[in-house]
Short mmCIF file of C-alpha atoms in Angstrom, two decimals:
data_model
loop_
_atom_site.label_atom_id
_atom_site.label_comp_id
_atom_site.label_asym_id
_atom_site.label_seq_id
_atom_site.Cartn_x
_atom_site.Cartn_y
_atom_site.Cartn_z
CA MET H 676 0.00 0.00 0.00
CA LEU H 677 1.49 3.31 -1.12
CA ASN H 678 0.42 6.34 0.91
CA GLU H 679 1.18 9.59 -0.87
CA ILE H 680 0.82 12.70 1.26
CA ILE H 681 1.23 16.40 0.54
CA LEU H 682 1.54 18.88 3.40
CA ALA H 683 1.27 22.54 2.46
CA GLY H 684 0.97 25.95 4.07
CA PHE H 685 2.89 29.14 4.86
CA GLY H 686 6.56 29.08 5.80
CA GLY H 687 6.76 29.05 9.61
CA GLN H 688 3.67 26.91 10.20
CA GLY H 689 5.81 23.82 10.67
CA ILE H 690 4.77 22.11 7.45
CA LEU H 691 8.18 20.52 6.83
CA PHE H 692 8.43 19.43 10.48
CA ALA H 693 4.99 17.79 10.43
CA GLY H 694 6.06 15.96 7.25
CA LYS H 695 9.25 14.84 8.94
CA ILE H 696 7.30 13.44 11.87
CA LEU H 697 5.22 11.35 9.45
CA ALA H 698 8.39 10.15 7.73
CA TYR H 699 9.99 9.26 11.07
CA GLY H 700 6.81 7.38 11.94
CA GLY H 701 7.24 5.31 8.79
CA LEU H 702 10.89 4.78 9.68
CA MET H 703 9.92 3.47 13.14
CA ASP H 704 7.42 1.07 11.54
CA ASN H 705 10.18 -0.21 9.21
CA LYS H 706 8.36 1.03 6.13
CA GLU H 707 9.81 2.42 2.95
CA ILE H 708 9.60 6.20 3.13
CA SER H 709 10.60 9.36 1.34
CA TRP H 710 10.34 13.05 2.26
CA LEU H 711 10.89 15.76 -0.30
CA PRO H 712 10.61 19.48 0.52
CA SER H 713 9.86 22.26 -1.91
CA TYR H 714 13.03 24.29 -2.22
CA GLY H 715 12.12 26.41 -5.21
CA PRO H 716 10.88 29.95 -5.70
CA GLU H 717 7.53 29.08 -4.08
CA MET H 718 9.38 29.02 -0.74
CA ARG H 719 10.43 32.63 -1.27
CA GLY H 720 6.82 33.48 -1.99
CA GLY H 721 5.94 32.40 1.53
CA THR H 722 4.41 28.98 0.89
CA ALA H 723 6.06 25.72 1.85
CA ASN H 724 5.10 22.19 0.96
CA CYS H 725 6.52 18.72 1.18
CA SER H 726 5.81 15.30 -0.29
CA VAL H 727 5.85 12.26 1.99
CA CYS H 728 5.54 8.67 0.76
CA ILE H 729 5.00 5.76 3.15
CA SER H 730 4.88 2.34 1.55
CA ASP H 731 5.55 -1.37 1.94
CA ASP H 732 7.41 -1.41 -1.37
CA PRO H 733 10.37 0.62 -2.65
CA ILE H 734 9.34 4.16 -3.62
CA GLY H 735 9.69 5.36 -7.20
CA SER H 736 9.39 9.09 -7.57
CA PRO H 737 9.45 10.87 -4.20
CA LEU H 738 7.59 13.79 -5.78
CA VAL H 739 3.87 13.44 -5.04
CA LEU H 740 1.67 14.84 -7.80
CA GLU H 741 -1.66 13.21 -6.93
CA PRO H 742 -1.84 12.67 -3.17
CA ASN H 743 -4.31 10.37 -1.47
CA TYR H 744 -3.92 12.55 1.64
CA LEU H 745 -3.58 16.33 1.81
CA ILE H 746 -2.83 18.35 4.93
CA VAL H 747 -3.31 22.02 4.16
CA MET H 748 -2.89 25.16 6.25
CA ASN H 749 -3.37 28.18 3.99
CA THR H 750 -5.71 29.27 1.21
CA PRO H 751 -3.17 29.50 -1.65
CA SER H 752 -2.12 25.89 -0.96
CA PHE H 753 -5.76 24.78 -0.67
CA ASP H 754 -6.48 26.29 -4.10
CA LYS H 755 -3.32 24.78 -5.58
CA PHE H 756 -3.65 21.19 -4.34
CA ILE H 757 -7.35 20.44 -3.74
CA GLY H 758 -7.91 19.47 -7.37
CA SER H 759 -4.98 17.03 -7.41
CA VAL H 760 -6.24 14.81 -4.57
CA GLN H 761 -7.05 11.27 -5.78
CA PRO H 762 -10.73 10.30 -5.75
CA GLY H 763 -11.47 8.68 -2.39
CA GLY H 764 -8.67 10.73 -0.80
CA LYS H 765 -8.83 12.55 2.52
CA VAL H 766 -8.10 16.22 3.11
CA PHE H 767 -7.28 17.87 6.44
CA VAL H 768 -7.93 21.61 6.47
CA ASP H 769 -6.94 24.17 9.10
CA SER H 770 -10.32 25.93 9.03
CA THR H 771 -9.04 28.87 11.10
CA MET H 772 -6.77 29.78 8.21
CA ILE H 773 -8.97 28.66 5.30
CA ASP H 774 -12.59 29.75 5.18
CA LYS H 775 -13.33 27.78 2.00
CA LYS H 776 -14.97 24.39 1.60
CA SER H 777 -14.23 21.93 -1.17
CA GLU H 778 -16.95 21.44 -3.75
CA ARG H 779 -15.71 17.95 -4.65
CA ASP H 780 -17.94 15.07 -3.58
CA ASP H 781 -15.42 12.31 -4.40
CA ILE H 782 -13.09 13.17 -1.52
CA GLU H 783 -13.55 13.40 2.24
CA CYS H 784 -12.66 16.70 3.91
CA PHE H 785 -12.07 17.30 7.62
CA TYR H 786 -12.26 20.93 8.74
CA VAL H 787 -10.31 21.41 11.97
CA PRO H 788 -9.91 24.89 13.52
CA ALA H 789 -6.33 23.90 14.36
CA SER H 790 -4.85 27.40 14.74
CA GLN H 791 -7.75 28.44 17.01
CA LEU H 792 -7.35 25.29 19.12
CA ALA H 793 -3.63 25.95 19.43
CA GLU H 794 -4.35 29.47 20.64
CA GLU H 795 -6.98 28.33 23.16
CA ASN H 796 -4.66 25.68 24.58
CA LYS H 797 -1.69 28.09 24.77
CA MET H 798 0.13 26.02 22.16
CA SER H 799 1.08 28.81 19.82
CA GLY H 800 2.68 27.47 16.64
CA MET H 801 1.43 23.93 17.11
CA ALA H 802 -1.58 23.97 14.80
CA ASN H 803 0.43 21.71 12.48
CA ILE H 804 0.67 18.99 15.13
CA ILE H 805 -3.01 19.35 16.12
CA LEU H 806 -3.94 18.81 12.46
CA LEU H 807 -1.55 15.85 12.37
CA GLY H 808 -3.43 14.40 15.36
CA LYS H 809 -6.66 14.47 13.38
CA PHE H 810 -4.85 12.96 10.37
CA ILE H 811 -3.50 10.04 12.44
CA LYS H 812 -6.92 9.37 13.95
CA GLU H 813 -8.77 9.33 10.62
CA THR H 814 -6.19 7.46 8.54
CA GLY H 815 -4.54 5.16 11.07
CA ILE H 816 -1.41 4.87 8.93
CA ILE H 817 0.69 5.42 12.06
CA SER H 818 -0.16 4.36 15.61
CA ILE H 819 0.04 6.71 18.60
CA ASP H 820 2.89 4.62 20.00
CA THR H 821 4.83 4.91 16.77
CA LEU H 822 4.20 8.62 16.72
CA HIS H 823 5.66 8.98 20.19
CA LYS H 824 8.78 7.16 19.01
CA ALA H 825 8.88 9.42 15.96
CA PHE H 826 8.95 12.53 18.19
CA GLU H 827 11.69 10.96 20.31
CA LYS H 828 13.76 10.36 17.20
CA ALA H 829 13.08 13.68 15.50
CA ILE H 830 13.46 16.00 18.49
CA PRO H 831 17.04 16.43 19.72
CA PRO H 832 17.70 15.20 23.30
CA LYS H 833 18.24 18.70 24.73
CA LYS H 834 14.73 19.65 23.64
CA ALA H 835 13.17 16.41 24.94
CA ASN H 836 10.68 18.40 27.05
CA LEU H 837 8.90 19.25 23.80
CA ILE H 838 7.85 15.64 23.22
CA ASP H 839 5.04 15.83 25.81
CA VAL H 840 3.67 19.10 24.41
CA ASN H 841 3.62 17.58 20.94
CA MET H 842 1.79 14.49 22.18
CA ARG H 843 -0.77 16.74 23.93
CA ALA H 844 -1.33 18.55 20.63
CA ILE H 845 -1.80 15.20 18.89
CA ASN H 846 -4.47 14.28 21.46
CA ILE H 847 -6.29 17.57 21.02
CA GLY H 848 -6.43 16.97 17.27
CA GLY H 849 -7.56 13.41 17.79
CA GLN H 850 -10.52 14.53 19.92
CA VAL H 851 -11.93 16.95 17.37
CA MET S 1071 22.24 -1.77 11.19
CA GLU S 1072 20.39 1.33 12.30
CA ARG S 1073 18.24 3.03 9.71
CA ASN S 1074 18.67 6.78 9.73
CA LEU S 1075 16.47 9.33 8.03
CA MET S 1076 18.68 11.81 6.22
CA LYS S 1077 18.76 14.12 3.25
CA GLY S 1078 20.83 12.87 0.34
CA ASN S 1079 23.25 15.77 0.68
CA GLU S 1080 23.79 15.19 4.40
CA ALA S 1081 24.14 11.41 4.06
CA LEU S 1082 26.73 11.89 1.34
CA ALA S 1083 28.68 14.32 3.53
CA GLU S 1084 28.63 11.90 6.48
CA ALA S 1085 29.77 9.03 4.24
CA ALA S 1086 32.64 11.12 2.84
CA MET S 1087 33.96 11.72 6.37
CA ARG S 1088 33.65 8.04 7.18
CA ALA S 1089 35.56 7.23 3.97
CA GLY S 1090 38.50 9.21 5.32
CA CYS S 1091 37.93 12.55 3.62
CA LYS S 1092 40.08 14.99 5.60
CA CYS S 1093 39.70 18.15 3.53
CA PHE S 1094 36.58 19.74 2.10
CA PHE S 1095 36.71 22.93 0.07
CA GLY S 1096 33.42 24.34 -1.15
CA TYR S 1097 31.36 27.32 -2.07
CA PRO S 1098 27.60 27.48 -1.48
CA ILE S 1099 25.08 26.92 -4.26
CA THR S 1100 21.54 25.49 -4.26
CA PRO S 1101 20.68 22.59 -4.23
CA GLN S 1102 23.87 21.17 -2.67
CA THR S 1103 24.54 23.59 0.19
CA GLU S 1104 23.61 21.03 2.88
CA ILE S 1105 26.85 19.18 2.07
CA SER S 1106 28.89 22.24 3.03
CA ALA S 1107 26.66 23.02 6.01
CA TYR S 1108 26.95 19.47 7.38
CA LEU S 1109 30.73 19.35 6.99
CA ALA S 1110 31.11 22.84 8.46
CA LYS S 1111 29.54 21.47 11.64
CA LYS S 1112 31.29 18.09 11.76
CA MET S 1113 34.60 18.12 9.91
CA GLN S 1114 36.74 19.74 12.59
CA ALA S 1115 35.59 17.36 15.31
CA ASN S 1116 36.57 14.53 12.93
CA GLY S 1117 40.12 15.82 12.65
CA GLY S 1118 39.65 17.30 9.21
CA VAL S 1119 39.51 20.68 7.53
CA PHE S 1120 36.40 22.44 6.29
CA LEU S 1121 37.02 25.57 4.31
CA GLN S 1122 34.56 27.80 2.50
CA ALA S 1123 36.66 29.23 -0.30
CA GLU S 1124 36.23 32.65 -1.86
CA SER S 1125 35.02 31.06 -5.10
CA GLU S 1126 34.53 27.73 -6.86
CA ILE S 1127 37.81 28.24 -8.71
CA ALA S 1128 39.71 28.69 -5.46
CA ALA S 1129 38.00 25.63 -3.96
CA ILE S 1130 39.01 23.26 -6.77
CA ASN S 1131 42.60 24.49 -6.68
CA MET S 1132 42.69 23.89 -2.93
CA VAL S 1133 41.59 20.34 -3.73
CA LEU S 1134 44.54 20.06 -6.13
CA GLY S 1135 46.93 21.16 -3.40
CA ALA S 1136 45.47 18.92 -0.71
CA SER S 1137 45.40 15.91 -3.01
CA ALA S 1138 49.05 16.45 -3.95
CA THR S 1139 49.92 15.76 -0.31
CA GLY S 1140 48.14 12.40 -0.49
CA THR S 1141 45.16 13.59 1.57
CA ARG S 1142 41.68 12.36 0.72
CA CYS S 1143 39.75 15.47 -0.28
CA MET S 1144 36.48 16.55 -1.82
CA THR S 1145 34.64 19.50 -3.26
CA SER S 1146 30.98 19.85 -4.14
CA SER S 1147 28.89 22.19 -6.20
CA SER S 1148 25.95 22.35 -8.57
CA SER S 1149 25.99 22.79 -12.33
CA PRO S 1150 27.14 26.43 -12.81
CA GLY S 1151 29.71 25.97 -10.05
CA ILE S 1152 31.08 22.82 -11.69
CA SER S 1153 31.61 24.76 -14.92
CA LEU S 1154 33.73 27.22 -12.93
CA LYS S 1155 35.76 24.33 -11.52
CA SER S 1156 36.48 22.82 -14.92
CA GLU S 1157 39.92 24.37 -15.36
CA GLY S 1158 41.08 23.01 -12.02
CA ILE S 1159 39.62 19.60 -12.74
CA SER S 1160 41.64 19.39 -15.96
CA TYR S 1161 44.79 20.31 -13.99
CA ILE S 1162 44.00 17.64 -11.39
CA ALA S 1163 43.51 15.02 -14.12
CA GLY S 1164 46.70 16.19 -15.86
CA SER S 1165 48.58 15.84 -12.58
CA ASP S 1166 47.19 12.31 -12.06
CA LEU S 1167 45.71 13.25 -8.69
CA PRO S 1168 42.76 11.54 -6.99
CA CYS S 1169 39.85 13.52 -5.56
CA VAL S 1170 36.08 13.36 -5.33
CA ILE S 1171 33.86 16.00 -6.94
CA ILE S 1172 30.14 16.18 -6.24
CA ASN S 1173 27.72 17.68 -8.75
CA VAL S 1174 24.16 17.99 -7.44
CA GLU S 1175 22.79 19.07 -10.81
CA ARG S 1176 20.27 21.84 -11.45
CA GLY S 1177 18.74 23.13 -14.65
CA GLY S 1178 20.89 24.96 -17.19
CA PRO S 1179 22.46 26.38 -19.30
CA GLY S 1180 23.74 29.59 -17.77
CA LEU S 1181 22.57 30.32 -14.26
CA GLY S 1182 19.57 28.14 -15.22
CA GLY S 1183 17.26 27.25 -12.35
CA ILE S 1184 17.55 25.46 -9.03
CA GLN S 1185 15.32 22.45 -9.67
CA PRO S 1186 16.66 18.94 -10.48
CA SER S 1187 18.23 18.24 -13.86
CA GLN S 1188 20.56 15.80 -15.61
CA SER S 1189 21.77 18.08 -18.33
CA ASP S 1190 25.43 17.91 -17.26
CA TYR S 1191 25.78 14.32 -18.56
CA TRP S 1192 27.87 15.35 -21.55
CA GLN S 1193 30.00 17.64 -19.41
CA ALA S 1194 30.72 14.93 -16.85
CA THR S 1195 31.35 12.06 -19.26
CA LYS S 1196 32.88 13.77 -22.27
CA ALA S 1197 34.60 17.05 -21.52
CA LEU S 1198 34.88 18.45 -18.03
CA GLY S 1199 37.72 20.71 -19.09
CA HIS S 1200 40.36 20.81 -21.82
CA GLY S 1201 42.70 18.02 -22.85
CA ASP S 1202 42.70 14.25 -23.11
CA PHE S 1203 41.16 13.00 -19.90
CA GLN S 1204 38.20 11.29 -18.28
CA LEU S 1205 36.62 11.24 -14.84
CA LEU S 1206 35.09 8.26 -13.13
CA VAL S 1207 31.39 9.18 -13.00
CA PHE S 1208 28.99 7.50 -10.59
CA ALA S 1209 25.21 8.04 -10.78
CA PRO S 1210 23.32 7.33 -7.54
CA ALA S 1211 19.55 6.80 -7.60
CA SER S 1212 18.82 6.80 -3.86
CA VAL S 1213 20.08 8.32 -0.64
CA GLN S 1214 21.67 4.94 0.17
CA GLU S 1215 23.59 5.03 -3.10
CA MET S 1216 24.74 8.60 -2.36
CA VAL S 1217 26.48 6.96 0.63
CA ASP S 1218 27.74 3.78 -1.04
CA MET S 1219 28.99 5.49 -4.17
CA VAL S 1220 30.92 8.25 -2.43
CA VAL S 1221 32.81 5.61 -0.46
CA LYS S 1222 33.57 3.71 -3.68
CA ALA S 1223 34.52 6.94 -5.46
CA PHE S 1224 37.27 7.68 -2.91
CA ASP S 1225 38.67 4.16 -3.25
CA LYS S 1226 38.61 4.11 -7.04
CA ALA S 1227 39.99 7.65 -7.35
CA ASP S 1228 42.98 6.58 -5.24
CA GLU S 1229 43.38 3.28 -7.08
CA TYR S 1230 43.54 4.90 -10.51
CA ARG S 1231 44.97 8.29 -9.46
CA MET S 1232 42.19 10.25 -11.14
CA PRO S 1233 39.25 12.46 -10.16
CA ALA S 1234 35.92 10.74 -9.51
CA MET S 1235 32.56 12.48 -9.73
CA ILE S 1236 29.22 11.76 -8.13
CA LEU S 1237 26.64 13.02 -10.63
CA ALA S 1238 23.51 13.50 -8.54
CA ASP S 1239 20.64 15.97 -8.90
CA GLY S 1240 18.54 18.27 -6.74
CA LEU S 1241 15.95 15.59 -6.09
CA LEU S 1242 18.48 13.16 -4.59
CA GLY S 1243 20.22 15.93 -2.69
CA GLN S 1244 17.07 17.33 -1.08
CA MET S 1245 15.03 14.19 -0.38
CA MET S 1246 15.15 12.22 2.86
CA GLU S 1247 15.10 8.42 2.82
CA PRO S 1248 16.19 5.71 5.23
CA VAL S 1249 19.91 5.10 5.01
CA THR S 1250 22.45 2.88 6.76
CA PHE S 1251 26.16 3.51 6.95
CA PRO S 1252 28.44 0.60 6.14
CA GLU S 1253 31.46 -0.31 8.24
CA ILE S 1254 34.37 1.31 6.44
CA SER S 1255 37.98 0.31 6.87
CA VAL S 1256 39.95 3.51 7.37
CA GLU S 1257 43.14 1.87 6.10
CA GLN S 1258 44.27 3.41 2.84
CA LYS S 1259 46.98 2.22 0.47
CA PRO S 1260 50.27 4.15 0.64
CA LYS S 1261 50.74 6.96 -1.89
CA PRO S 1262 54.45 6.93 -2.75
CA TRP S 1263 53.90 9.73 -5.28
CA ALA S 1264 52.58 12.22 -2.71
CA CYS S 1265 54.36 15.44 -1.77
CA ASP S 1266 54.21 14.77 1.94
CA GLY S 1267 57.78 15.50 2.96
CA THR S 1268 60.93 13.52 2.05
CA LYS S 1269 62.16 13.37 5.66
CA MET S 1270 65.58 13.54 3.94
CA LYS S 1271 65.18 9.87 3.00
CA ARG S 1272 64.08 10.00 -0.63
CA LYS S 1273 64.14 12.13 -3.73
CA HIS S 1274 61.42 14.74 -3.73
CA ASN S 1275 58.23 14.08 -5.70
CA ILE S 1276 56.92 16.53 -8.27
CA ILE S 1277 53.25 17.02 -9.05
CA ASN S 1278 52.85 18.78 -12.36
CA SER S 1279 50.66 18.99 -15.44
CA LEU S 1280 53.02 20.99 -17.67
CA TYR S 1281 55.07 19.05 -20.24
CA LEU S 1282 56.66 21.27 -22.88
CA GLN S 1283 58.17 18.38 -24.84
CA PRO S 1284 55.40 16.99 -27.07
CA GLU S 1285 56.73 13.42 -26.84
CA THR S 1286 56.78 13.55 -23.04
CA LEU S 1287 53.21 14.87 -22.93
CA GLU S 1288 52.12 12.27 -25.47
CA ASN S 1289 53.63 9.49 -23.35
CA SER S 1290 51.95 10.89 -20.24
CA ASN S 1291 48.57 10.83 -22.00
CA ILE S 1292 49.14 7.37 -23.47
CA SER S 1293 49.98 5.92 -20.07
CA ARG S 1294 46.82 7.53 -18.62
CA TYR S 1295 44.73 5.97 -21.38
CA GLU S 1296 46.25 2.56 -20.60
CA ARG S 1297 44.62 2.93 -17.17
CA TYR S 1298 41.36 4.08 -18.78
CA LYS S 1299 41.39 0.91 -20.89
CA LYS S 1300 41.60 -1.24 -17.78
CA ILE S 1301 38.84 0.82 -16.11
CA LYS S 1302 36.51 0.32 -19.08
CA GLU S 1303 37.05 -3.44 -18.77
CA THR S 1304 36.62 -3.76 -15.03
CA GLU S 1305 34.75 -0.85 -13.45
CA THR S 1306 31.38 -0.71 -15.25
CA ASP S 1307 28.28 -1.19 -13.13
CA ALA S 1308 24.57 -1.24 -13.88
CA GLU S 1309 21.18 -2.36 -12.60
CA ILE S 1310 19.23 -4.59 -14.98
CA TYR S 1311 15.55 -4.83 -14.04
CA LEU S 1312 12.99 -7.14 -15.68
CA CYS S 1313 15.02 -7.25 -18.91
CA ASP S 1314 15.13 -11.04 -19.47
CA ASP S 1315 12.16 -11.08 -21.83
CA ALA S 1316 11.78 -7.32 -22.29
CA GLU S 1317 10.79 -6.10 -25.74
CA ILE S 1318 11.01 -2.46 -24.64
CA VAL S 1319 13.99 -1.50 -22.52
CA VAL S 1320 13.89 1.89 -20.83
CA THR S 1321 17.33 3.35 -20.11
CA ALA S 1322 17.58 5.95 -17.36
CA PHE S 1323 20.02 6.94 -14.63
CA GLY S 1324 19.79 8.64 -11.25
CA ALA S 1325 16.48 10.01 -9.99
CA THR S 1326 14.89 9.56 -13.43
CA ALA S 1327 15.46 5.82 -13.16
CA ARG S 1328 13.22 5.73 -10.07
CA VAL S 1329 10.37 7.31 -12.01
CA ALA S 1330 11.07 5.06 -15.00
CA LYS S 1331 10.96 1.99 -12.76
CA SER S 1332 7.46 2.91 -11.57
CA ALA S 1333 6.41 3.24 -15.24
CA VAL S 1334 7.98 -0.14 -16.11
CA ASN S 1335 6.14 -1.79 -13.21
CA THR S 1336 2.81 -0.35 -14.40
CA ALA S 1337 3.57 -1.42 -17.97
CA ARG S 1338 4.21 -4.98 -16.77
CA GLU S 1339 0.87 -4.96 -14.87
CA GLN S 1340 -0.76 -4.07 -18.19
CA GLY S 1341 0.97 -6.97 -19.97
CA ILE S 1342 3.63 -4.94 -21.76
CA LYS S 1343 7.06 -6.61 -21.73
CA ALA S 1344 9.07 -3.65 -20.47
CA GLY S 1345 12.36 -3.57 -18.56
CA LEU S 1346 14.77 -1.01 -17.15
CA PHE S 1347 18.48 -0.58 -17.72
CA ARG S 1348 20.11 1.79 -15.22
CA PRO S 1349 23.81 2.60 -15.54
CA LYS S 1350 25.41 3.17 -12.14
CA THR S 1351 28.67 4.21 -13.78
CA LEU S 1352 28.24 6.78 -16.55
CA TRP S 1353 31.95 6.71 -17.34
CA PRO S 1354 32.89 4.03 -18.02
CA PHE S 1355 29.53 3.42 -19.70
CA PRO S 1356 28.34 -0.18 -19.10
CA VAL S 1357 28.52 -1.32 -22.75
CA LYS S 1358 28.60 -5.04 -22.03
CA GLU S 1359 25.73 -4.76 -19.54
CA ILE S 1360 23.41 -2.77 -21.82
CA ASN S 1361 23.89 -5.29 -24.60
CA GLU S 1362 23.01 -8.04 -22.14
CA ALA S 1363 19.92 -6.10 -20.99
CA CYS S 1364 18.75 -5.45 -24.56
CA LYS S 1365 19.22 -8.98 -25.91
CA SER S 1366 15.49 -9.45 -26.57
CA ALA S 1367 14.64 -5.76 -27.02
CA LYS S 1368 12.91 -4.49 -30.13
CA ASN S 1369 12.86 -0.91 -28.92
CA VAL S 1370 14.90 1.14 -26.48
CA LEU S 1371 13.65 4.33 -24.82
CA SER S 1372 16.15 6.70 -23.21
CA VAL S 1373 14.50 8.81 -20.51
CA GLU S 1374 16.46 11.74 -19.13
CA MET S 1375 16.01 15.07 -17.37
CA SER S 1376 17.65 16.83 -20.32
CA MET S 1377 17.10 17.36 -24.03
CA GLY S 1378 18.82 14.01 -24.68
CA GLN S 1379 22.46 13.36 -23.81
CA MET S 1380 22.94 9.80 -22.53
CA ILE S 1381 21.01 8.61 -25.60
CA ASP S 1382 24.24 9.08 -27.61
CA ASP S 1383 26.08 6.55 -25.43
CA VAL S 1384 23.10 4.18 -25.56
CA LYS S 1385 23.16 4.25 -29.39
CA LEU S 1386 26.94 3.83 -29.52
CA ALA S 1387 26.88 0.95 -27.06
CA LEU S 1388 24.15 -0.83 -29.03
CA GLU S 1389 25.91 0.04 -32.32
CA CYS S 1390 22.54 1.30 -33.58
CA ARG S 1391 21.26 -2.28 -33.98
CA ILE S 1392 18.05 -1.45 -32.06
CA PRO S 1393 16.01 1.73 -32.62
CA VAL S 1394 16.47 4.14 -29.69
CA SER S 1395 13.82 6.77 -28.95
CA PHE S 1396 13.96 9.58 -26.46
CA PHE S 1397 11.71 11.11 -23.84
CA GLY S 1398 12.88 13.88 -21.58
CA ARG S 1399 11.82 16.81 -19.45
CA THR S 1400 14.27 19.59 -18.83
CA GLY S 1401 14.84 22.89 -17.07
CA GLY S 1402 14.01 21.39 -13.66
CA VAL S 1403 10.81 19.55 -14.57
CA ILE S 1404 10.67 15.98 -13.25
CA PRO S 1405 9.08 13.46 -15.64
CA LYS S 1406 5.87 11.80 -14.43
CA PRO S 1407 5.51 8.00 -14.40
CA SER S 1408 2.35 8.39 -16.53
CA GLU S 1409 4.27 10.31 -19.22
CA ILE S 1410 6.92 7.59 -19.45
CA LEU S 1411 4.22 4.92 -19.55
CA GLU S 1412 2.62 6.70 -22.53
CA GLU S 1413 5.95 6.59 -24.38
CA ILE S 1414 6.36 2.89 -23.56
CA LYS S 1415 2.88 2.24 -24.92
CA LYS S 1416 3.62 4.14 -28.12
CA LEU S 1417 6.60 1.86 -28.73
CA GLY S 1418 4.57 -1.24 -27.92
CA GLY S 1419 1.65 -0.04 -30.03
CA ALA S 1420 2.94 -1.60 -33.24
CA GLU S 1421 2.44 -5.11 -31.82
#
């Protein structure tokens, strides 16, 4: 099973980090994985995106063009990627940042006010992880245990105190 | 062995240190800057030297100097930067010095773009500078091969006293994949030619690429080509995938080969007898291996991120016995599996 994921938003929202956490999750589950960031002019324009593949088989192109999952945190990225999602795919929208709804009826969209929830829970800057929590709950491609290990691996030891905060954000997203 | 998640550029830099690289001279350019950044952080603690030169030209000449002392050394850049280094690379080849040069290619010509490309194939395999010389050219297709090939490049460069290049691209440099680091023996063969001090016990060595007597220069070139002859016989390497009964063989290297492999797999699912030939060494080109891979082929399709460069070597190697078509995207555009599949179908359509 090949899971192809695009994460997209503004620079500074932690898009690349959230993608890395997914990739580390795949690593912990001994899956084949790839993570590819955008590094082109679109970065300078303020948007960031990354492609993550998680699969049982070796991965061909790491560049995802038609994702089966989309995690999206700003309107320009929503407009850019919503049409490319495979039929039957799932989309996770930060509805604090994006006040649009998809008109497609062949995909499933989850609207999570992630930025607002982050604010309310005094977790400024962690909307990405809250949205990731919802993603994990709805897709089940990574278990909560694996995710914990992924944070342990991705966060350097001197910042280990951040693991708990991240797991709290995951739980908040999972309860939406 | 522990699986790490690393960017291609960073994994390559780590592997170079483990392979005994003690000097790195570089100058920043997207999309390879992570190599410099990684070595800037780690090289000193590993007992080596990291130096950001004032220019690409300075960096490659520092490599010449360091290599002359017998030290394992490396430089890295991306397409426009490699063009700047070409004079120094010719001098290094003319001086019979080993070194490793990394090219994480981007679109060209000129300043081009910063997205992945393979349009430096001709430059790397035919003419990276003036004069009669070749480089060993390795073409990784995964982060793991970025590691394995850089280790091999150091060994082979030393063995044949010539520069070796890793011809990667922005996709391989920027992507993260699981990677393991092999156990590497740090023992290196002695370099009796090196300028590392006579200790008053031997005649001094001279490293030089200037020979004003034509016969002397001719002999120097002839002896270098004797080594090239041996390399062509023994150092070729390629991956041959599903070619046993393949009627259409796709040839592709590096990141493009990953995309091509996906297309070949889909073609097979649809009952088309397709296979993939992927050279891992671009010079020497795996002539014997491609003929083996194409033994039942009726059509060959060269897929590249360029306007068509490797296709020349494919035709030469097959002596034009099999028709060779081309599909490519260029300027930083990565071909889609579906586009390659369409081309495969066109070739199979006559059946």
